[in-house]
mmCIF file of C-alpha atoms in Angstrom:
data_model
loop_
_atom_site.group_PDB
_atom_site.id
_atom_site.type_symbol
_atom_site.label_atom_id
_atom_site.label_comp_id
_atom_site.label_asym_id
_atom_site.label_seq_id
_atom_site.Cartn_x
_atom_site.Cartn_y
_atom_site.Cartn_z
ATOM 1 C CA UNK A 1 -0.713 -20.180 0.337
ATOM 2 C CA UNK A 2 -2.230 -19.279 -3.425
ATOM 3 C CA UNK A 3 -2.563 -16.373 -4.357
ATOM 4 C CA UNK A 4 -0.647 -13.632 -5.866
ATOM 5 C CA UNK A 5 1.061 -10.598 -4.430
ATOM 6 C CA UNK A 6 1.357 -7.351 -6.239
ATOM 7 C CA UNK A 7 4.926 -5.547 -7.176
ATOM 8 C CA UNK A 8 4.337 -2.195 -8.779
ATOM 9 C CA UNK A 9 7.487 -0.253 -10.038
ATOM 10 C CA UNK A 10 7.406 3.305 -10.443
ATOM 11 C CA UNK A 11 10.585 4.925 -11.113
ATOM 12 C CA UNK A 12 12.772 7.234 -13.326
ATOM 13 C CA UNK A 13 13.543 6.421 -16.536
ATOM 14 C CA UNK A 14 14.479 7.735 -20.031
ATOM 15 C CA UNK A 15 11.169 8.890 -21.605
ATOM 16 C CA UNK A 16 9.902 12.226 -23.556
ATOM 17 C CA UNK A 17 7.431 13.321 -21.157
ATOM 18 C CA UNK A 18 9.023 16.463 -21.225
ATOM 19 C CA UNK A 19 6.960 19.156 -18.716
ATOM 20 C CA UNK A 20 5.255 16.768 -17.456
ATOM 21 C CA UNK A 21 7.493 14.270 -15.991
ATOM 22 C CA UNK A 22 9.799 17.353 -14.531
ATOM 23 C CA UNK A 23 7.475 17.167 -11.071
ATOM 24 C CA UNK A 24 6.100 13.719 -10.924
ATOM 25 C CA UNK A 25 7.305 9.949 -12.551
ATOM 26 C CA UNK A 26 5.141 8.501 -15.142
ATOM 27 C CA UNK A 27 3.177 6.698 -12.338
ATOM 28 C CA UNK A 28 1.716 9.617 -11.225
ATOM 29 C CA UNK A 29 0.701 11.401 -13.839
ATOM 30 C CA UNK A 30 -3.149 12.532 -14.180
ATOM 31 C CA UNK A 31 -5.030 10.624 -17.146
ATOM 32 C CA UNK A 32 -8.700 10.606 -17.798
ATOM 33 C CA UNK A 33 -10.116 13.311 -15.593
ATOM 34 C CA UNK A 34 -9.544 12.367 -12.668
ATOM 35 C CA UNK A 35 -7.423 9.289 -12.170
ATOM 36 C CA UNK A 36 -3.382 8.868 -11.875
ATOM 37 C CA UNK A 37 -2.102 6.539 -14.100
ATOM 38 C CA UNK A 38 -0.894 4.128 -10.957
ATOM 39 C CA UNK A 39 -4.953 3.623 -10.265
ATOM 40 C CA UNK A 40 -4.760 1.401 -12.813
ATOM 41 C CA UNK A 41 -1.962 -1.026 -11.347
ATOM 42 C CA UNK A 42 -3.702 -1.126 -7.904
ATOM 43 C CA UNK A 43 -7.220 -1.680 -8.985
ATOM 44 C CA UNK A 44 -6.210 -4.103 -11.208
ATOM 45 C CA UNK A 45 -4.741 -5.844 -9.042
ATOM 46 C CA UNK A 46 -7.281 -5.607 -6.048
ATOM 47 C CA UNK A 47 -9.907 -6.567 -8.158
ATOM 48 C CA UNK A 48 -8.111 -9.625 -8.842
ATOM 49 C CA UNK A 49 -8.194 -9.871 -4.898
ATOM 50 C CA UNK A 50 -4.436 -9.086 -3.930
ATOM 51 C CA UNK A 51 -4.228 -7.800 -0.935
ATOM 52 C CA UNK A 52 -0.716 -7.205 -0.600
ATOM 53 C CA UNK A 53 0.794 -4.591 -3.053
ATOM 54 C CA UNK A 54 4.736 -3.019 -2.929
ATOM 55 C CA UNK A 55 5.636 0.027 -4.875
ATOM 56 C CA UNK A 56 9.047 0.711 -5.757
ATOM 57 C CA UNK A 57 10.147 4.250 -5.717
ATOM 58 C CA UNK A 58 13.076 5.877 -7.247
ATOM 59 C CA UNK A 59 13.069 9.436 -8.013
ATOM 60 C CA UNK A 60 10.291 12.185 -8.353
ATOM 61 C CA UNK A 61 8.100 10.450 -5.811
ATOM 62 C CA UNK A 62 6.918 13.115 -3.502
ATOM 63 C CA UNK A 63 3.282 13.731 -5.676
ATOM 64 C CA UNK A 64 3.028 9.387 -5.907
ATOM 65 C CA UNK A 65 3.276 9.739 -2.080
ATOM 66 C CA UNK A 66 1.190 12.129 -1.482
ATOM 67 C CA UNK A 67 -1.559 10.247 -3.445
ATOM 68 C CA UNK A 68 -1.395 6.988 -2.393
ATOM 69 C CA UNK A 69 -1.246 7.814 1.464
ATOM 70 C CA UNK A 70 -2.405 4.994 2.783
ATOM 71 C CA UNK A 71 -3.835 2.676 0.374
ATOM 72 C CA UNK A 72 -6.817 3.395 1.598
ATOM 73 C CA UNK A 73 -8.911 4.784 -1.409
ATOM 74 C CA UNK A 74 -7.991 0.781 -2.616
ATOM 75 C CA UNK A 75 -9.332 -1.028 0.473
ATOM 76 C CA UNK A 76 -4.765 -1.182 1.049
ATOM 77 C CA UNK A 77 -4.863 -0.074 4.027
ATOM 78 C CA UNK A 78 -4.552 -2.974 6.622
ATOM 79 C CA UNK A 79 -3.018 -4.050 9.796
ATOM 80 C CA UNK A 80 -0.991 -7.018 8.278
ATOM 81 C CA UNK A 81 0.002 -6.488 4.288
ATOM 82 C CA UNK A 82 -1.867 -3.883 2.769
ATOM 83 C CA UNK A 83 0.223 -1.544 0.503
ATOM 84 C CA UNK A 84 4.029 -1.406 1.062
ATOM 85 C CA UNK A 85 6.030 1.740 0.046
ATOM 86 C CA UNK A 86 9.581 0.298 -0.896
ATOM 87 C CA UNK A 87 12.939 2.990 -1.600
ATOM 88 C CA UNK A 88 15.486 0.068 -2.808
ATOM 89 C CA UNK A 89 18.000 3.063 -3.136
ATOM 90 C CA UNK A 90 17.602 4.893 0.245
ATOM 91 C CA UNK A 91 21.180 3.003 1.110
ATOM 92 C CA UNK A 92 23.142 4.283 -2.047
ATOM 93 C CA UNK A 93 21.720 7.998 -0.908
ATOM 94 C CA UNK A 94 22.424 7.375 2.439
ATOM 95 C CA UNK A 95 26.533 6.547 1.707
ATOM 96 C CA UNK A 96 26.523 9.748 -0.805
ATOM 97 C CA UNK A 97 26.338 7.415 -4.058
ATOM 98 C CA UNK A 98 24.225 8.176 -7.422
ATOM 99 C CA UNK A 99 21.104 6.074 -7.110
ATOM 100 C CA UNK A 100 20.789 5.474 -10.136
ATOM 101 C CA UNK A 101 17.874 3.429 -11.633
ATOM 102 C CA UNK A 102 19.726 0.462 -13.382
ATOM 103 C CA UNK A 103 17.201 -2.182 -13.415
ATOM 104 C CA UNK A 104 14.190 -3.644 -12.155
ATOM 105 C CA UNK A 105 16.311 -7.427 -10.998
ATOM 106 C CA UNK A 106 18.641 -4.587 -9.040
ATOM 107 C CA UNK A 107 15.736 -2.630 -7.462
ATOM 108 C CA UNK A 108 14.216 -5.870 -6.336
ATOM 109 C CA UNK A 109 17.569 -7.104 -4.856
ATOM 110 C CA UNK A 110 17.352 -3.540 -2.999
ATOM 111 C CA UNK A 111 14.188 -4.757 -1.197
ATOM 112 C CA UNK A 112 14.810 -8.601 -0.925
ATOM 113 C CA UNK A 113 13.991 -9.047 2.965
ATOM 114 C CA UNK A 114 10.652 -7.738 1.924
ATOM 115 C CA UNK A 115 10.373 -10.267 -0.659
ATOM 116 C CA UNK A 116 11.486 -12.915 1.882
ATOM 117 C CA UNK A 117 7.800 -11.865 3.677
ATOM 118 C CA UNK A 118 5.481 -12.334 1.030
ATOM 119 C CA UNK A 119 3.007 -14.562 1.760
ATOM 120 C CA UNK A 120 1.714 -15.641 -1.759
ATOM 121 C CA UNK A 121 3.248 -18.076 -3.425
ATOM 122 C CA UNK A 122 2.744 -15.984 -6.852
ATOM 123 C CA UNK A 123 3.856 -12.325 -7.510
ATOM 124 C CA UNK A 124 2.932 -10.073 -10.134
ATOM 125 C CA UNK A 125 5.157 -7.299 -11.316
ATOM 126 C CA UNK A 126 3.480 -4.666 -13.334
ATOM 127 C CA UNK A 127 4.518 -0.780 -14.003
ATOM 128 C CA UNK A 128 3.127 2.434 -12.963
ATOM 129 C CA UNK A 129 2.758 3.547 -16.120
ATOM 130 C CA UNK A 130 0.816 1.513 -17.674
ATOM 131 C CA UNK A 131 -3.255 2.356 -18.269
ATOM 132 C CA UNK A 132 -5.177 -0.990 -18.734
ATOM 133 C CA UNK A 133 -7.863 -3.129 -17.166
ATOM 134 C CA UNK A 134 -6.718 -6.588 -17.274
ATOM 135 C CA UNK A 135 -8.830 -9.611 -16.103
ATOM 136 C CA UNK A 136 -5.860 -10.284 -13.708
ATOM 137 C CA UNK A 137 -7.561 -13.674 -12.284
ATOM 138 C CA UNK A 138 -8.003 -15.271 -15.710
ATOM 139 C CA UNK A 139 -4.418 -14.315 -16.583
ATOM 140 C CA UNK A 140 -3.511 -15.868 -12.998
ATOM 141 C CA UNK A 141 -5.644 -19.478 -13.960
ATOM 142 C CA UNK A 142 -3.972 -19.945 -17.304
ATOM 143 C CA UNK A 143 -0.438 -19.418 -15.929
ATOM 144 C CA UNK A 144 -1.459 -22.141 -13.449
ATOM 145 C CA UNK A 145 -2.797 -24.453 -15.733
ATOM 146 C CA UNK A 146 -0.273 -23.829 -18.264
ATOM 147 C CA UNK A 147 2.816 -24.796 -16.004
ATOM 148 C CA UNK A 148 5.044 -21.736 -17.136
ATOM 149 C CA UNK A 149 7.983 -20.479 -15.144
ATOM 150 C CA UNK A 150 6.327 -16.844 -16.288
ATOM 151 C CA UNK A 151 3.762 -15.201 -18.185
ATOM 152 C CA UNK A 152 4.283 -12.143 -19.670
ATOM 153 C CA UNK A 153 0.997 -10.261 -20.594
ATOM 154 C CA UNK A 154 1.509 -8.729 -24.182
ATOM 155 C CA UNK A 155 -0.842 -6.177 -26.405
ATOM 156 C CA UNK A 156 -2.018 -6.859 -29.940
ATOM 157 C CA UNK A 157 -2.396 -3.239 -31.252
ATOM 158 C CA UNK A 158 -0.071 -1.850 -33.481
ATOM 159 C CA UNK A 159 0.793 1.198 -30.903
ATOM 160 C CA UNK A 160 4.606 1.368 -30.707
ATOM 161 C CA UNK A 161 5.819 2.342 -27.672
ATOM 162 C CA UNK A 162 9.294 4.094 -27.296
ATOM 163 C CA UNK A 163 12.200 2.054 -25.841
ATOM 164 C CA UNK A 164 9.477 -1.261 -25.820
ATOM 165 C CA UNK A 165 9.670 -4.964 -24.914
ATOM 166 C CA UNK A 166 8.603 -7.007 -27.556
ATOM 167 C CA UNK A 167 7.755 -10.534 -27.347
ATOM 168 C CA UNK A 168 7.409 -13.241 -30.053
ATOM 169 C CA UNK A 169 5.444 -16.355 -29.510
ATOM 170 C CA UNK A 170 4.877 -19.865 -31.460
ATOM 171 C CA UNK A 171 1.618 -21.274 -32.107
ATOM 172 C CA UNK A 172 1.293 -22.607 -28.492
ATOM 173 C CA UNK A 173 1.509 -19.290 -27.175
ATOM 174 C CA UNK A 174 5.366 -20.081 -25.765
ATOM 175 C CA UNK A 175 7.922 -16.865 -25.720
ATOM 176 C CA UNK A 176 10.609 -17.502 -28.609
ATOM 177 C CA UNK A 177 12.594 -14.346 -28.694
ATOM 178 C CA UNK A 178 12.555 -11.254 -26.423
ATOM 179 C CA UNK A 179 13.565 -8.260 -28.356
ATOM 180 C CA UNK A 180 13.707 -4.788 -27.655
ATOM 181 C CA UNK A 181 15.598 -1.436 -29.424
ATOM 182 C CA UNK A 182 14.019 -2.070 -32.343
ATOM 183 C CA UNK A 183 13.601 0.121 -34.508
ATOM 184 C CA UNK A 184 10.716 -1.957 -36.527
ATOM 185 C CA UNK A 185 8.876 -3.691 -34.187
ATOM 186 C CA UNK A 186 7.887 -7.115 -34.449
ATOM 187 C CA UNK A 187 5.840 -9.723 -32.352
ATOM 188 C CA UNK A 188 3.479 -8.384 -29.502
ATOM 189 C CA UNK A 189 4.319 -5.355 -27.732
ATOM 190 C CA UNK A 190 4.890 -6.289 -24.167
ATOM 191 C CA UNK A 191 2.847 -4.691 -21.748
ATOM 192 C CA UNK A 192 5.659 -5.252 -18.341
ATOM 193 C CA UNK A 193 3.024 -7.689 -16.570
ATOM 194 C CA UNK A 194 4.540 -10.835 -15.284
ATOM 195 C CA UNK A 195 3.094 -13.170 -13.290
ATOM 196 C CA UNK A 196 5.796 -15.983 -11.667
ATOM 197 C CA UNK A 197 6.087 -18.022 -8.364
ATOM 198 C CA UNK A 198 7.510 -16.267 -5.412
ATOM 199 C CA UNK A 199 10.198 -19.169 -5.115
ATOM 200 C CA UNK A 200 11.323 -18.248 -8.481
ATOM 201 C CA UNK A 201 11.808 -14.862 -8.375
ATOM 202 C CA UNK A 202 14.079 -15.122 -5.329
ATOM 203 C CA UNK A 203 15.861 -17.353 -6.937
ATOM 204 C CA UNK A 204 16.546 -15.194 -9.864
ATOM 205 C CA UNK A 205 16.634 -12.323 -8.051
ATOM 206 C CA UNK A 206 20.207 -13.775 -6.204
ATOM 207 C CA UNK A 207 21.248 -15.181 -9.230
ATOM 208 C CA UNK A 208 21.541 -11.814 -10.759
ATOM 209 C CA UNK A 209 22.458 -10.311 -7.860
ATOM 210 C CA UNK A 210 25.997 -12.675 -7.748
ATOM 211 C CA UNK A 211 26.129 -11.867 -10.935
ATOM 212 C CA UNK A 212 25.620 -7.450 -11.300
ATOM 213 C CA UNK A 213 23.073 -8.598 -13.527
ATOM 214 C CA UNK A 214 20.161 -5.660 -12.972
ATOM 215 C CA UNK A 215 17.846 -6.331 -16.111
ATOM 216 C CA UNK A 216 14.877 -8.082 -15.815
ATOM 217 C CA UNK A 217 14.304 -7.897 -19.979
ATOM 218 C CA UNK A 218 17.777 -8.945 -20.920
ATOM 219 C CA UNK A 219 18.952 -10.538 -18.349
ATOM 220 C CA UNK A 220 15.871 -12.554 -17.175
ATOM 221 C CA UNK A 221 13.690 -12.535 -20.035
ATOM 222 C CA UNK A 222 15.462 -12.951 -23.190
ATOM 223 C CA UNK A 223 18.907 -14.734 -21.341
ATOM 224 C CA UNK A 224 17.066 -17.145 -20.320
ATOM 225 C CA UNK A 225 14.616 -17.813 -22.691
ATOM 226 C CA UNK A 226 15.460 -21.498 -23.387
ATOM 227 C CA UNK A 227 15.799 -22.742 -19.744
ATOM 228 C CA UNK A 228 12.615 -21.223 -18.671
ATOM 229 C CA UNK A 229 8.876 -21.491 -19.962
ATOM 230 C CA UNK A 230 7.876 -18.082 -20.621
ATOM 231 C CA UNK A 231 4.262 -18.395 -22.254
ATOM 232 C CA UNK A 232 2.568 -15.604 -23.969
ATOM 233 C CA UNK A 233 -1.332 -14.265 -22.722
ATOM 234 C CA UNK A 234 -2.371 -11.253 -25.618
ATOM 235 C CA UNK A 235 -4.526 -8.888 -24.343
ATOM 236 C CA UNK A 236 -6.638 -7.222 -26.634
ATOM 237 C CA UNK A 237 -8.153 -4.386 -25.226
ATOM 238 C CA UNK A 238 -7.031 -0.579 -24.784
ATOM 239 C CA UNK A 239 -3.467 -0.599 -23.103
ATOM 240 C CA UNK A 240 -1.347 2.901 -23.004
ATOM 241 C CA UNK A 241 2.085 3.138 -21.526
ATOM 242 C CA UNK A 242 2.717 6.769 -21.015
ATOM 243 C CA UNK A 243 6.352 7.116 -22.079
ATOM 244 C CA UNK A 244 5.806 10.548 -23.920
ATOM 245 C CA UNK A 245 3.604 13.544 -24.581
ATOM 246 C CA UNK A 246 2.554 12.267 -27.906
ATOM 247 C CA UNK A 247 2.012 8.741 -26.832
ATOM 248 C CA UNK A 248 -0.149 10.573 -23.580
ATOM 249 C CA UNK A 249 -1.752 12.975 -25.713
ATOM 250 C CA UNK A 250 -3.197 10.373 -28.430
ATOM 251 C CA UNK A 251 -4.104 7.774 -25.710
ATOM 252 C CA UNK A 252 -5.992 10.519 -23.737
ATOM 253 C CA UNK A 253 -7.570 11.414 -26.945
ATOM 254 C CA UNK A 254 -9.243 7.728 -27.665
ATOM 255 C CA UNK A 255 -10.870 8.051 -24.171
ATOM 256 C CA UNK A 256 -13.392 10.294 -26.505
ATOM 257 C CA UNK A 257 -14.535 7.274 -28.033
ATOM 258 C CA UNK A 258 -17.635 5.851 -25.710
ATOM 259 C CA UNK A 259 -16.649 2.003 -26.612
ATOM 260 C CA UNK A 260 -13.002 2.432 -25.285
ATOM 261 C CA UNK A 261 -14.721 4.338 -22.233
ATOM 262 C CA UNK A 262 -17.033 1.506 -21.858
ATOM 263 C CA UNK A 263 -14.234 -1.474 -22.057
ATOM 264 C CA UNK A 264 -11.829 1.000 -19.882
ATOM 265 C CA UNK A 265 -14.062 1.521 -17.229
ATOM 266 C CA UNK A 266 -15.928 -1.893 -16.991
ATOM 267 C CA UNK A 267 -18.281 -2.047 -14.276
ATOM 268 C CA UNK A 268 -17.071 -5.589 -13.900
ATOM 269 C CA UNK A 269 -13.614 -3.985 -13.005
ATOM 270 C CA UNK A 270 -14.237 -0.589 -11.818
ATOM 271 C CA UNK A 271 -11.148 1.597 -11.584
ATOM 272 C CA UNK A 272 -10.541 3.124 -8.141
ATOM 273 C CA UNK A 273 -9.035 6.335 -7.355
ATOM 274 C CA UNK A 274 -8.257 8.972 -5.197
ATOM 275 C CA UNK A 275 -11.594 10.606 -2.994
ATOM 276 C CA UNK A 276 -12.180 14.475 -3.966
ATOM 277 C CA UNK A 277 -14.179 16.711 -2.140
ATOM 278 C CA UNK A 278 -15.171 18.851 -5.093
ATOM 279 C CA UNK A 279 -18.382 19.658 -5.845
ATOM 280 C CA UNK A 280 -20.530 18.592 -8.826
ATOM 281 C CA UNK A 281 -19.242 20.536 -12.729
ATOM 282 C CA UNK A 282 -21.217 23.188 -13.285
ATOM 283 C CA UNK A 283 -22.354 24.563 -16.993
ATOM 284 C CA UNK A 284 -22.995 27.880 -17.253
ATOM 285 C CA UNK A 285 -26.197 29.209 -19.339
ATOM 286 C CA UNK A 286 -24.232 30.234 -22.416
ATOM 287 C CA UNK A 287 -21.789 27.487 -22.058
ATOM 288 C CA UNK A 288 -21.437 24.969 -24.242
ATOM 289 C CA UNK A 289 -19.925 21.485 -23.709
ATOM 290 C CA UNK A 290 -19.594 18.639 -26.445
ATOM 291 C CA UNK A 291 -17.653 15.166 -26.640
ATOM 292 C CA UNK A 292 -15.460 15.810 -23.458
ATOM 293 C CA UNK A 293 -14.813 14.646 -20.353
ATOM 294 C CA UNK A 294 -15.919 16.888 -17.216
ATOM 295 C CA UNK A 295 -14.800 16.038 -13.673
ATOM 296 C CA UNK A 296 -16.058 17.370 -10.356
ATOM 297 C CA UNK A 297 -15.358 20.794 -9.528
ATOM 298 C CA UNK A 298 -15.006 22.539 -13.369
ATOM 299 C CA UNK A 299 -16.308 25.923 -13.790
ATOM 300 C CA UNK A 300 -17.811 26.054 -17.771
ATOM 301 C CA UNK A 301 -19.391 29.534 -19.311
ATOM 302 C CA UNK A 302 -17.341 29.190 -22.613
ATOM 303 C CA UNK A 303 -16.843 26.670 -25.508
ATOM 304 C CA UNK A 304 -15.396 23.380 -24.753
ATOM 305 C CA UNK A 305 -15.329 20.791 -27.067
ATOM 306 C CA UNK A 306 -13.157 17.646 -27.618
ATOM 307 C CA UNK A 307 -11.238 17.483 -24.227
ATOM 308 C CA UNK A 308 -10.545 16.332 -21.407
ATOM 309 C CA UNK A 309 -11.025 18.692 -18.011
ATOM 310 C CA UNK A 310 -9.846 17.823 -14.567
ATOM 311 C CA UNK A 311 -11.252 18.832 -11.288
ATOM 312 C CA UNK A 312 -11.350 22.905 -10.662
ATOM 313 C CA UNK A 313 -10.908 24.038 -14.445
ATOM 314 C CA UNK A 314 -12.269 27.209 -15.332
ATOM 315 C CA UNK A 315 -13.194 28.149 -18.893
ATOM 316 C CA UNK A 316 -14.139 31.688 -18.710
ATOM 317 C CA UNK A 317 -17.222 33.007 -21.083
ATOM 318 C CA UNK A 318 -15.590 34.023 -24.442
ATOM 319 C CA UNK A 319 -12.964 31.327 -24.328
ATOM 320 C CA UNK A 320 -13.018 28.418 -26.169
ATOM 321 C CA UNK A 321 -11.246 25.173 -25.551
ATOM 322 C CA UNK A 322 -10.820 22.225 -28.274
ATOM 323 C CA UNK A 323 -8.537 19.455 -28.598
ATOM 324 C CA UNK A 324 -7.017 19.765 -25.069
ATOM 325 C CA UNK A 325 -6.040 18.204 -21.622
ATOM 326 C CA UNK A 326 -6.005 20.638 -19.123
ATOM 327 C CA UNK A 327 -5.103 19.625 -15.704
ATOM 328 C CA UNK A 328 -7.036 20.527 -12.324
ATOM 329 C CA UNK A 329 -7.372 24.023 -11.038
ATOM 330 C CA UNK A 330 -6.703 25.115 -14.339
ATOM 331 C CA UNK A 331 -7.990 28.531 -15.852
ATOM 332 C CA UNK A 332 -8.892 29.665 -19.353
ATOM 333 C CA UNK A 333 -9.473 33.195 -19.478
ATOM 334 C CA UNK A 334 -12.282 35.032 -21.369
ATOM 335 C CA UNK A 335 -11.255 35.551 -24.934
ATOM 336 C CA UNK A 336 -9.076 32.454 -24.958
ATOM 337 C CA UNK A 337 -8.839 30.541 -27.320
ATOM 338 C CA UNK A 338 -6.665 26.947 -27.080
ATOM 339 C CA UNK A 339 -5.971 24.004 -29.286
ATOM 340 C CA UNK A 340 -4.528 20.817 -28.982
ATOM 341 C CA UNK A 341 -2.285 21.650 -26.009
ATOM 342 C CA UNK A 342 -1.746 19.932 -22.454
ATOM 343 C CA UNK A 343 -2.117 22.305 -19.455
ATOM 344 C CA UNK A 344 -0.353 21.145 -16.137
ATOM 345 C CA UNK A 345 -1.695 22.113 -12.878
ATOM 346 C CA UNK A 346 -2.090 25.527 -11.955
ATOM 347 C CA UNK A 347 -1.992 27.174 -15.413
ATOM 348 C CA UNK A 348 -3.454 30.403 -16.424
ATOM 349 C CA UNK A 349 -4.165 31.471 -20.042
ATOM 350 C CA UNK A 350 -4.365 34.937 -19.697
ATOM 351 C CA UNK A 351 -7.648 36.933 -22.126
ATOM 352 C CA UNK A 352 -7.581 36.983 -25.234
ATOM 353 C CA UNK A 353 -4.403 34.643 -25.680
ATOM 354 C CA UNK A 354 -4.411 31.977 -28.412
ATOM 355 C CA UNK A 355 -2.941 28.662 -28.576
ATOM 356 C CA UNK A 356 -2.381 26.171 -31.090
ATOM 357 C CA UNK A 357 -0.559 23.049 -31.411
ATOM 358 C CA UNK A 358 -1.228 20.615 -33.355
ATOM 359 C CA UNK A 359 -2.366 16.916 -32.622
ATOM 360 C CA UNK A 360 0.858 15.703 -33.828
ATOM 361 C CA UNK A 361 2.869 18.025 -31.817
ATOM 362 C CA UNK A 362 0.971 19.008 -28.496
ATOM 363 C CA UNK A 363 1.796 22.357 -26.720
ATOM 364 C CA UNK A 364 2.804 21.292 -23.287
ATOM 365 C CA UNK A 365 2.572 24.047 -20.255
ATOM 366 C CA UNK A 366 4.679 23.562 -17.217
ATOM 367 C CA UNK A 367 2.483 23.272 -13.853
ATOM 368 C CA UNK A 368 1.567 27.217 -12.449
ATOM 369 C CA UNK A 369 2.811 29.133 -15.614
ATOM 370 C CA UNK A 370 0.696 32.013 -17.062
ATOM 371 C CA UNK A 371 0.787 32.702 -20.772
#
């Protein structure tokens, strides 16, 4: 049967998201008012028309579980398929062992009689972390009609991304060298989208396995570079992999910009995400709101300006906001005055306090503290 099936991996790894990753993994974290950053994934992939969709867990999950429920907000939730929730480490836990997060070619080998039921013949892995809207179907045809063992989906901007995949190609588009560590990077910044036949990934997945081979990068990707036909596709559009507060805190930033808005959230491709049951934002008389985002539910009789607000932030008259992301149920008291910092959920900035970061440096406030 064509078609692909979707493998999303959303796990613990080394990153510098500091406060914000102490709660929640990367996959789960808000981004752009009112989405997670794992929307992305699944509506990419269900507007590509996958039906089927896995998640692999590993540590810090609770908050992803509590938000993807039952698929349902994605048109997941169905009586055969739908969306899969897959702990490849529950055994290790279960005989007392570390689970410890060594690769993606391990975590898949953790869940391989679930990969034994896919009923696709393609698969497409993709991370949890990653912000994008890809036109997932083309990217499916020219893998097809260019008869590659996989395609790995690469970005053209010159955003670095800590700890990266980077890929470079020949004039035809083929994969010559997979590097990564680097501390110049070169070639296209991979983006940790593959797309490869579901025969083939069992098959490397037990070759590894035989092997205590556990990296897809190294040992997939770059070991076997030569025997297999790994063929480029560059994306170039807006693509953020949140792997730290300043990478999260610039990318948030550029939603400000109306034509990265506009390619972000295509109508052609509409992002879903979780309901809320908030009501609409609401602008006090002396408030004042410029170049930000609003979502449902915000409270504004002070200055806001530049930001980013999620649903139930308060800013207080008297207290002005600029620069910022502050997270939902947030408060701003009046008199306050904040600056390039990221508020979790839950945080109060008490009257009269100021705040300042800078945009190179971010403050960061851990979920329900008061300052």
């Amino acid at each position: 049967m064509n078609g692909m099936h979707g493998i999303i991996f959303s796990y613990e790894k080394r990153n510098d998201l500091r406060e914000l990753g102490e709660i929640r993994s990367a996959s789960s974290i808000p981004f752009g008012g009112r989405y997670r950053a794992v929307d992305f994934a699944l509506s990419n992939l269900v507007n590509a028309g996958v039906t089927d969709v896995g998640v692999v867990l590993h540590g810090h999950y609770q908050s992803l579980l509590d938000h993807l429920g039952t698929g349902k907000d994605w048109d997941l939730s169905r009586k055969r398929g739908g969306l899969k929730i897959l702990p490849p480490f529950a055994y290790k836990q279960h005989w007392g062992e570390a689970a410890v997060f060594r690769g993606k070619m391990e975590a898949l080998a953790g869940v391989r009689s679930y990969l034994e039921e896919i009923r696709r013949d393609y698969v497409v892995l993709m991370d949890g972390d990653l912000v994008v809207n890809l036109p997932l179907s083309d990217i499916y045809d020219q893998h097809i009609k260019s008869g590659a063992d996989i395609t790995v989906v690469c970005g053209n901007d010159s955003f670095e991304t800590e700890n990266g995949t980077y890929f470079e190609l020949d004039g035809t588009g083929r994969v010559t060298d997979v590097l990564y560590h680097l501390h110049r990077p070169r070639g296209y910044r991979g983006l940790e989208v593959y797309i490869l036949s579901t025969r083939l990934l069992l098959d490397l997945v037990d070759e590894c396995a035989t092997r205590d081979q556990y990296s897809l990068r190294r040992d997939v990707l770059q070991a076997r570079k030569d025997s297999l036909k790994l063929q480029g596709y560059i994306w170039g559009g807006f693509a953020a992999q949140i792997r730290s507060v300043q990478e999260y805190y610039d990318r948030s930033m550029q939603l400000l910009d109306p034509a990265i808005r506009a390619e972000l959230f295509c109508a052609e491709r509409p992002i879903r995400a979780k309901a809320t049951d908030k009501s609409s934002a609401y602008i006090g008389p002396d408030g004042y709101c410029e170049n930000s985002l609003i979502a449902d539910g915000c409270n504004i009789e002070g200055v806001v300006e530049n930001s980013i607000l999620f649903p139930g932030v308060v800013v207080e008259a008297g207290a002005v906001v600029r620069n910022c992301v502050l997270f939902k149920e947030t408060a701003v008291r009046g008199g306050a005055a904040v600056s390039h910092l990221i508020a979790d959920k839950n945080v109060e900035i008490l009257p009269d306090r100021t705040l300042m970061g800078h945009s190179s440096y971010p403050i960061v406030l851990a979920k329900g503290s008061q300052v």
